[in-house]
Amino acid sequence: MKFVIGNDHGGLDLVEVVKEELESLGHEVIHVGAYENKSVDYSDFAKKACQEILDKNADLGILICGTGLGMSISANKIKGIRAACVSEAFSARMSRAHNNANVLCMGARVIGSETCKMIVDEFAKTEFEGGRHQRRVDKISAIEENLN
Ligand code: RB5
């Protein structure tokens, strides 16, 4: 699969950890920045990374900021994006299996690199279960369309 990574300065410490983990699992990675430890706005990078998913240049996204919160709040404003802010592996798995999350958000000031790798592994290997969960995800899409 193809992954896009986006981060702000607060997320920089986990970028290489995520990139190396994904590559070791055989995935392709695009990194859209930020590339240096200079203060930037997380929403700019959430938008940039999510656009790669909407343009079908990436299948899934990983967004990292200090807490994962700013990234997830921003990403979830974008139609077609389902972003899950996660700090342990079980929720990472469920975000794919039940919610069909297409973006994983993490906080580099919240979790360490080993937890991060476990989260990334679960997110990357878990498939959406469909069935009753599809109906629920469809209802999320309906909220986006104001049809609910
Ligand atoms: C940046 O200082 C920090 O606010 C940001 O990385 C993130 O934690 C926001 O949600």
Short mmCIF file of N, CA and C and ligand atoms in Angstrom, two decimals:
data_model
loop_
_atom_site.label_atom_id
_atom_site.label_comp_id
_atom_site.label_asym_id
_atom_site.label_seq_id
_atom_site.Cartn_x
_atom_site.Cartn_y
_atom_site.Cartn_z
N MET A 1 0.84 -1.20 0.00
CA MET A 1 0.00 0.00 0.00
C MET A 1 0.87 1.25 0.00
N LYS A 2 0.24 2.35 -0.35
CA LYS A 2 0.97 3.62 -0.38
C LYS A 2 0.44 4.50 0.78
N PHE A 3 1.35 4.99 1.59
CA PHE A 3 1.01 5.84 2.74
C PHE A 3 1.54 7.24 2.52
N VAL A 4 0.79 8.23 3.04
CA VAL A 4 1.32 9.59 3.08
C VAL A 4 1.48 9.98 4.55
N ILE A 5 2.61 10.59 4.86
CA ILE A 5 2.87 11.08 6.22
C ILE A 5 2.90 12.60 6.18
N GLY A 6 2.20 13.22 7.14
CA GLY A 6 2.25 14.67 7.32
C GLY A 6 2.45 14.96 8.80
N ASN A 7 3.16 16.03 9.10
CA ASN A 7 3.44 16.36 10.51
C ASN A 7 3.69 17.85 10.67
N ASP A 8 3.62 18.31 11.93
CA ASP A 8 4.11 19.65 12.23
C ASP A 8 5.41 19.50 13.02
N HIS A 9 5.92 20.61 13.55
CA HIS A 9 7.18 20.54 14.31
C HIS A 9 7.03 19.64 15.54
N GLY A 10 5.84 19.62 16.14
CA GLY A 10 5.61 18.80 17.33
C GLY A 10 5.62 17.31 17.03
N GLY A 11 5.44 16.96 15.76
CA GLY A 11 5.38 15.55 15.38
C GLY A 11 6.67 15.02 14.77
N LEU A 12 7.61 15.93 14.57
CA LEU A 12 8.84 15.59 13.83
C LEU A 12 9.57 14.34 14.37
N ASP A 13 9.61 14.20 15.69
CA ASP A 13 10.39 13.10 16.30
C ASP A 13 9.90 11.70 15.87
N LEU A 14 8.64 11.58 15.49
CA LEU A 14 8.13 10.25 15.13
C LEU A 14 8.11 9.97 13.63
N VAL A 15 8.46 10.96 12.84
CA VAL A 15 8.34 10.79 11.38
C VAL A 15 9.22 9.65 10.87
N GLU A 16 10.48 9.65 11.26
CA GLU A 16 11.40 8.60 10.77
C GLU A 16 10.99 7.23 11.30
N VAL A 17 10.49 7.20 12.54
CA VAL A 17 10.05 5.94 13.15
C VAL A 17 8.92 5.34 12.31
N VAL A 18 7.94 6.19 11.96
CA VAL A 18 6.79 5.73 11.17
C VAL A 18 7.23 5.32 9.77
N LYS A 19 8.07 6.14 9.16
CA LYS A 19 8.53 5.87 7.79
C LYS A 19 9.28 4.54 7.73
N GLU A 20 10.21 4.35 8.65
CA GLU A 20 11.00 3.10 8.67
C GLU A 20 10.11 1.89 8.93
N GLU A 21 9.14 2.04 9.83
CA GLU A 21 8.26 0.91 10.15
C GLU A 21 7.43 0.53 8.92
N LEU A 22 6.87 1.52 8.26
CA LEU A 22 6.05 1.23 7.08
C LEU A 22 6.89 0.60 5.98
N GLU A 23 8.08 1.13 5.77
CA GLU A 23 8.95 0.58 4.71
C GLU A 23 9.38 -0.84 5.05
N SER A 24 9.61 -1.10 6.34
CA SER A 24 10.01 -2.47 6.73
C SER A 24 8.85 -3.45 6.51
N LEU A 25 7.63 -2.94 6.48
CA LEU A 25 6.46 -3.80 6.22
C LEU A 25 6.16 -3.89 4.72
N GLY A 26 6.98 -3.24 3.91
CA GLY A 26 6.84 -3.33 2.46
C GLY A 26 5.95 -2.27 1.84
N HIS A 27 5.62 -1.23 2.60
CA HIS A 27 4.75 -0.17 2.06
C HIS A 27 5.58 0.96 1.46
N GLU A 28 4.92 1.69 0.56
CA GLU A 28 5.54 2.87 -0.04
C GLU A 28 5.15 4.08 0.79
N VAL A 29 6.04 5.04 0.92
CA VAL A 29 5.76 6.21 1.76
C VAL A 29 6.05 7.51 1.03
N ILE A 30 5.09 8.44 1.09
CA ILE A 30 5.32 9.82 0.62
C ILE A 30 5.32 10.67 1.89
N HIS A 31 6.28 11.58 2.03
CA HIS A 31 6.28 12.48 3.19
C HIS A 31 6.10 13.91 2.68
N VAL A 32 5.03 14.56 3.13
CA VAL A 32 4.72 15.90 2.62
C VAL A 32 5.17 17.02 3.58
N GLY A 33 6.00 16.69 4.58
CA GLY A 33 6.50 17.69 5.52
C GLY A 33 5.62 17.75 6.77
N ALA A 34 6.03 18.56 7.72
CA ALA A 34 7.15 19.48 7.76
C ALA A 34 8.49 18.74 7.92
N TYR A 35 9.52 19.37 7.37
CA TYR A 35 10.80 18.68 7.32
C TYR A 35 11.79 19.16 8.39
N GLU A 36 11.51 20.31 9.02
CA GLU A 36 12.47 20.83 9.99
C GLU A 36 11.77 21.31 11.25
N ASN A 37 12.55 21.51 12.29
CA ASN A 37 12.00 21.88 13.59
C ASN A 37 11.77 23.39 13.69
N LYS A 38 10.86 23.85 12.85
CA LYS A 38 10.50 25.28 12.82
C LYS A 38 8.99 25.32 13.03
N SER A 39 8.51 26.26 13.83
CA SER A 39 7.08 26.29 14.17
C SER A 39 6.20 26.49 12.93
N VAL A 40 5.27 25.56 12.75
CA VAL A 40 4.34 25.62 11.61
C VAL A 40 2.94 25.32 12.12
N ASP A 41 1.94 25.39 11.24
CA ASP A 41 0.56 25.15 11.65
C ASP A 41 0.11 23.77 11.17
N TYR A 42 -0.30 22.92 12.14
CA TYR A 42 -0.63 21.52 11.82
C TYR A 42 -1.70 21.41 10.75
N SER A 43 -2.66 22.34 10.71
CA SER A 43 -3.77 22.22 9.75
C SER A 43 -3.27 22.27 8.30
N ASP A 44 -2.18 23.02 8.05
CA ASP A 44 -1.63 23.08 6.69
C ASP A 44 -1.15 21.71 6.23
N PHE A 45 -0.55 20.97 7.15
CA PHE A 45 0.01 19.66 6.78
C PHE A 45 -1.05 18.57 6.79
N ALA A 46 -2.09 18.74 7.61
CA ALA A 46 -3.22 17.81 7.57
C ALA A 46 -3.86 17.91 6.18
N LYS A 47 -4.06 19.15 5.74
CA LYS A 47 -4.70 19.39 4.44
C LYS A 47 -3.86 18.83 3.29
N LYS A 48 -2.57 19.11 3.35
CA LYS A 48 -1.64 18.67 2.30
C LYS A 48 -1.62 17.13 2.20
N ALA A 49 -1.55 16.46 3.34
CA ALA A 49 -1.49 14.99 3.33
C ALA A 49 -2.82 14.39 2.89
N CYS A 50 -3.92 14.93 3.39
CA CYS A 50 -5.24 14.38 3.04
C CYS A 50 -5.53 14.57 1.55
N GLN A 51 -5.03 15.65 0.98
CA GLN A 51 -5.23 15.87 -0.46
C GLN A 51 -4.61 14.73 -1.27
N GLU A 52 -3.50 14.19 -0.79
CA GLU A 52 -2.85 13.06 -1.49
C GLU A 52 -3.76 11.83 -1.49
N ILE A 53 -4.53 11.67 -0.42
CA ILE A 53 -5.47 10.54 -0.34
C ILE A 53 -6.65 10.80 -1.28
N LEU A 54 -7.18 12.01 -1.23
CA LEU A 54 -8.33 12.34 -2.10
C LEU A 54 -7.94 12.25 -3.58
N ASP A 55 -6.69 12.59 -3.89
CA ASP A 55 -6.19 12.51 -5.28
C ASP A 55 -5.77 11.09 -5.66
N LYS A 56 -5.91 10.17 -4.72
CA LYS A 56 -5.55 8.75 -4.92
C LYS A 56 -4.06 8.52 -5.16
N ASN A 57 -3.24 9.45 -4.66
CA ASN A 57 -1.79 9.23 -4.69
C ASN A 57 -1.35 8.39 -3.49
N ALA A 58 -2.24 8.27 -2.49
CA ALA A 58 -1.95 7.43 -1.32
C ALA A 58 -3.24 6.73 -0.90
N ASP A 59 -3.09 5.53 -0.32
CA ASP A 59 -4.26 4.78 0.16
C ASP A 59 -4.65 5.24 1.57
N LEU A 60 -3.66 5.43 2.41
CA LEU A 60 -3.90 5.77 3.81
C LEU A 60 -2.92 6.86 4.25
N GLY A 61 -3.29 7.59 5.30
CA GLY A 61 -2.43 8.67 5.79
C GLY A 61 -2.09 8.52 7.26
N ILE A 62 -0.93 9.08 7.62
CA ILE A 62 -0.53 9.13 9.02
C ILE A 62 -0.12 10.56 9.33
N LEU A 63 -0.81 11.16 10.30
CA LEU A 63 -0.55 12.55 10.67
C LEU A 63 -0.03 12.59 12.10
N ILE A 64 1.02 13.35 12.30
CA ILE A 64 1.65 13.41 13.62
C ILE A 64 1.85 14.87 14.03
N CYS A 65 1.33 15.22 15.20
CA CYS A 65 1.65 16.52 15.78
C CYS A 65 2.03 16.26 17.24
N GLY A 66 1.97 17.28 18.09
CA GLY A 66 2.37 17.07 19.48
C GLY A 66 1.46 16.07 20.18
N THR A 67 0.16 16.25 19.99
CA THR A 67 -0.83 15.40 20.67
C THR A 67 -1.62 14.50 19.71
N GLY A 68 -1.59 14.80 18.44
CA GLY A 68 -2.45 14.13 17.46
C GLY A 68 -3.80 14.80 17.34
N LEU A 69 -4.09 15.70 18.27
CA LEU A 69 -5.44 16.29 18.33
C LEU A 69 -5.69 17.32 17.23
N GLY A 70 -4.77 18.26 17.09
CA GLY A 70 -4.94 19.28 16.05
C GLY A 70 -5.03 18.65 14.67
N MET A 71 -4.21 17.63 14.45
CA MET A 71 -4.22 16.94 13.16
C MET A 71 -5.56 16.24 12.94
N SER A 72 -6.07 15.56 13.96
CA SER A 72 -7.33 14.81 13.76
C SER A 72 -8.51 15.76 13.61
N ILE A 73 -8.53 16.82 14.38
CA ILE A 73 -9.63 17.80 14.25
C ILE A 73 -9.62 18.39 12.84
N SER A 74 -8.43 18.75 12.35
CA SER A 74 -8.32 19.33 11.00
C SER A 74 -8.73 18.33 9.94
N ALA A 75 -8.17 17.12 10.01
CA ALA A 75 -8.41 16.11 8.96
C ALA A 75 -9.89 15.74 8.88
N ASN A 76 -10.55 15.69 10.03
CA ASN A 76 -11.96 15.29 10.03
C ASN A 76 -12.90 16.36 9.47
N LYS A 77 -12.37 17.54 9.19
CA LYS A 77 -13.17 18.58 8.51
C LYS A 77 -13.22 18.34 7.00
N ILE A 78 -12.35 17.44 6.51
CA ILE A 78 -12.22 17.24 5.07
C ILE A 78 -13.13 16.10 4.64
N LYS A 79 -13.98 16.39 3.67
CA LYS A 79 -14.93 15.40 3.17
C LYS A 79 -14.20 14.17 2.63
N GLY A 80 -14.62 13.00 3.09
CA GLY A 80 -13.99 11.76 2.62
C GLY A 80 -12.88 11.26 3.53
N ILE A 81 -12.52 12.08 4.53
CA ILE A 81 -11.47 11.67 5.47
C ILE A 81 -12.10 11.22 6.78
N ARG A 82 -11.65 10.06 7.26
CA ARG A 82 -12.05 9.56 8.58
C ARG A 82 -10.75 9.37 9.36
N ALA A 83 -10.48 10.32 10.26
CA ALA A 83 -9.21 10.32 10.98
C ALA A 83 -9.41 9.86 12.42
N ALA A 84 -8.55 8.95 12.86
CA ALA A 84 -8.63 8.44 14.23
C ALA A 84 -7.37 8.84 15.00
N CYS A 85 -7.57 9.52 16.14
CA CYS A 85 -6.45 9.91 16.99
C CYS A 85 -6.26 8.80 18.03
N VAL A 86 -5.11 8.17 17.99
CA VAL A 86 -4.91 6.92 18.70
C VAL A 86 -3.61 6.94 19.50
N SER A 87 -3.63 6.33 20.70
CA SER A 87 -2.37 6.23 21.46
C SER A 87 -2.10 4.81 21.95
N GLU A 88 -2.86 3.83 21.44
CA GLU A 88 -2.54 2.42 21.71
C GLU A 88 -3.02 1.55 20.53
N ALA A 89 -2.46 0.33 20.47
CA ALA A 89 -2.62 -0.51 19.29
C ALA A 89 -4.05 -1.03 19.08
N PHE A 90 -4.77 -1.33 20.17
CA PHE A 90 -6.13 -1.87 20.00
C PHE A 90 -7.02 -0.89 19.23
N SER A 91 -6.98 0.37 19.63
CA SER A 91 -7.82 1.36 18.94
C SER A 91 -7.38 1.57 17.49
N ALA A 92 -6.08 1.42 17.25
CA ALA A 92 -5.58 1.53 15.87
C ALA A 92 -6.22 0.44 15.01
N ARG A 93 -6.25 -0.79 15.56
CA ARG A 93 -6.85 -1.90 14.81
C ARG A 93 -8.34 -1.65 14.59
N MET A 94 -9.04 -1.25 15.64
CA MET A 94 -10.49 -1.04 15.53
C MET A 94 -10.83 0.14 14.61
N SER A 95 -9.95 1.12 14.56
CA SER A 95 -10.22 2.27 13.69
C SER A 95 -10.29 1.85 12.22
N ARG A 96 -9.54 0.80 11.88
CA ARG A 96 -9.60 0.26 10.52
C ARG A 96 -10.76 -0.74 10.40
N ALA A 97 -10.83 -1.68 11.34
CA ALA A 97 -11.80 -2.78 11.25
C ALA A 97 -13.24 -2.28 11.29
N HIS A 98 -13.53 -1.33 12.17
CA HIS A 98 -14.93 -0.90 12.37
C HIS A 98 -15.24 0.46 11.75
N ASN A 99 -14.28 1.37 11.77
CA ASN A 99 -14.56 2.75 11.33
C ASN A 99 -14.04 3.04 9.93
N ASN A 100 -13.32 2.09 9.35
CA ASN A 100 -12.69 2.31 8.05
C ASN A 100 -11.92 3.63 8.00
N ALA A 101 -11.20 3.91 9.09
CA ALA A 101 -10.40 5.14 9.15
C ALA A 101 -9.38 5.11 8.02
N ASN A 102 -9.23 6.22 7.34
CA ASN A 102 -8.21 6.30 6.29
C ASN A 102 -7.04 7.18 6.71
N VAL A 103 -7.13 7.73 7.91
CA VAL A 103 -6.02 8.52 8.46
C VAL A 103 -5.83 8.16 9.93
N LEU A 104 -4.58 7.93 10.30
CA LEU A 104 -4.20 7.66 11.69
C LEU A 104 -3.47 8.90 12.21
N CYS A 105 -3.89 9.39 13.38
CA CYS A 105 -3.21 10.55 13.97
C CYS A 105 -2.57 10.13 15.29
N MET A 106 -1.35 10.59 15.51
CA MET A 106 -0.65 10.27 16.76
C MET A 106 0.05 11.52 17.30
N GLY A 107 0.30 11.51 18.60
CA GLY A 107 1.00 12.61 19.25
C GLY A 107 2.40 12.20 19.65
N ALA A 108 3.38 12.90 19.11
CA ALA A 108 4.78 12.57 19.41
C ALA A 108 5.16 12.97 20.84
N ARG A 109 4.29 13.81 21.47
CA ARG A 109 4.54 14.17 22.88
C ARG A 109 3.73 13.28 23.81
N VAL A 110 3.02 12.32 23.23
CA VAL A 110 2.14 11.45 24.01
C VAL A 110 2.69 10.02 24.07
N ILE A 111 3.15 9.52 22.93
CA ILE A 111 3.61 8.13 22.88
C ILE A 111 5.09 8.06 22.50
N GLY A 112 5.71 6.95 22.87
CA GLY A 112 7.11 6.71 22.51
C GLY A 112 7.19 5.91 21.21
N SER A 113 8.42 5.68 20.76
CA SER A 113 8.59 5.06 19.45
C SER A 113 8.12 3.60 19.40
N GLU A 114 8.24 2.84 20.50
CA GLU A 114 7.82 1.43 20.45
C GLU A 114 6.30 1.33 20.35
N THR A 115 5.59 2.14 21.12
CA THR A 115 4.12 2.16 21.04
C THR A 115 3.71 2.61 19.65
N CYS A 116 4.41 3.60 19.14
CA CYS A 116 4.13 4.12 17.80
C CYS A 116 4.23 3.01 16.76
N LYS A 117 5.27 2.20 16.83
CA LYS A 117 5.46 1.12 15.85
C LYS A 117 4.32 0.11 15.94
N MET A 118 3.90 -0.23 17.17
CA MET A 118 2.80 -1.19 17.34
C MET A 118 1.51 -0.63 16.74
N ILE A 119 1.26 0.65 16.95
CA ILE A 119 0.07 1.31 16.41
C ILE A 119 0.10 1.27 14.88
N VAL A 120 1.25 1.63 14.32
CA VAL A 120 1.39 1.66 12.86
C VAL A 120 1.19 0.26 12.27
N ASP A 121 1.76 -0.76 12.92
CA ASP A 121 1.60 -2.15 12.44
C ASP A 121 0.13 -2.54 12.38
N GLU A 122 -0.60 -2.27 13.45
CA GLU A 122 -2.03 -2.64 13.50
C GLU A 122 -2.83 -1.89 12.44
N PHE A 123 -2.54 -0.60 12.33
CA PHE A 123 -3.27 0.23 11.37
C PHE A 123 -3.01 -0.26 9.94
N ALA A 124 -1.76 -0.60 9.66
CA ALA A 124 -1.38 -0.99 8.29
C ALA A 124 -1.90 -2.37 7.91
N LYS A 125 -2.01 -3.28 8.88
CA LYS A 125 -2.37 -4.66 8.51
C LYS A 125 -3.86 -4.97 8.62
N THR A 126 -4.62 -4.09 9.25
CA THR A 126 -6.03 -4.41 9.50
C THR A 126 -6.91 -3.92 8.36
N GLU A 127 -7.83 -4.80 7.94
CA GLU A 127 -8.77 -4.41 6.88
C GLU A 127 -10.14 -4.08 7.46
N PHE A 128 -10.86 -3.24 6.78
CA PHE A 128 -12.23 -2.88 7.17
C PHE A 128 -13.10 -4.14 7.08
N GLU A 129 -13.93 -4.35 8.11
CA GLU A 129 -14.77 -5.56 8.14
C GLU A 129 -16.05 -5.43 7.33
N GLY A 130 -16.45 -4.22 6.98
CA GLY A 130 -17.69 -4.03 6.20
C GLY A 130 -18.91 -4.47 7.00
N GLY A 131 -19.91 -5.03 6.30
CA GLY A 131 -21.13 -5.51 6.97
C GLY A 131 -21.85 -4.38 7.69
N ARG A 132 -22.19 -4.62 8.95
CA ARG A 132 -22.93 -3.59 9.71
C ARG A 132 -22.10 -2.31 9.88
N HIS A 133 -20.79 -2.46 9.82
CA HIS A 133 -19.93 -1.29 9.97
C HIS A 133 -20.00 -0.39 8.73
N GLN A 134 -20.26 -1.01 7.57
CA GLN A 134 -20.42 -0.20 6.35
C GLN A 134 -21.61 0.75 6.50
N ARG A 135 -22.71 0.21 7.06
CA ARG A 135 -23.90 1.05 7.25
C ARG A 135 -23.57 2.26 8.13
N ARG A 136 -22.79 2.02 9.17
CA ARG A 136 -22.44 3.11 10.10
C ARG A 136 -21.51 4.12 9.43
N VAL A 137 -20.58 3.62 8.66
CA VAL A 137 -19.67 4.53 7.94
C VAL A 137 -20.45 5.34 6.90
N ASP A 138 -21.43 4.67 6.26
CA ASP A 138 -22.28 5.39 5.30
C ASP A 138 -23.04 6.52 5.99
N LYS A 139 -23.43 6.28 7.24
CA LYS A 139 -24.15 7.35 7.97
C LYS A 139 -23.22 8.51 8.31
N ILE A 140 -21.94 8.22 8.49
CA ILE A 140 -20.98 9.31 8.71
C ILE A 140 -20.90 10.15 7.42
N SER A 141 -20.84 9.44 6.28
CA SER A 141 -20.78 10.16 4.99
C SER A 141 -22.03 11.00 4.79
N ALA A 142 -23.18 10.47 5.25
CA ALA A 142 -24.43 11.23 5.10
C ALA A 142 -24.39 12.51 5.94
N ILE A 143 -23.75 12.45 7.08
CA ILE A 143 -23.61 13.67 7.90
C ILE A 143 -22.82 14.71 7.10
N GLU A 144 -21.75 14.24 6.41
CA GLU A 144 -20.94 15.16 5.58
C GLU A 144 -21.79 15.82 4.51
N GLU A 145 -22.76 15.07 3.99
CA GLU A 145 -23.59 15.58 2.90
C GLU A 145 -24.82 16.33 3.42
N ASN A 146 -24.94 16.42 4.75
CA ASN A 146 -26.11 17.04 5.38
C ASN A 146 -27.41 16.36 4.97
N LEU A 147 -27.33 15.03 4.76
CA LEU A 147 -28.55 14.29 4.35
C LEU A 147 -29.19 13.60 5.54
N ASN A 148 -28.56 13.65 6.69
CA ASN A 148 -29.07 12.88 7.83
C ASN A 148 -30.29 13.55 8.47
C1 RB5 B 1 2.33 22.56 18.54
O1 RB5 B 1 2.97 23.20 19.61
C2 RB5 B 1 1.18 21.72 19.06
O2 RB5 B 1 0.15 22.56 19.48
C3 RB5 B 1 0.69 20.77 17.98
O3 RB5 B 1 1.75 19.95 17.59
C4 RB5 B 1 -0.42 19.84 18.36
O4 RB5 B 1 -0.16 19.18 19.55
C5 RB5 B 1 -1.78 20.43 18.33
O5 RB5 B 1 -2.80 19.73 18.47
#
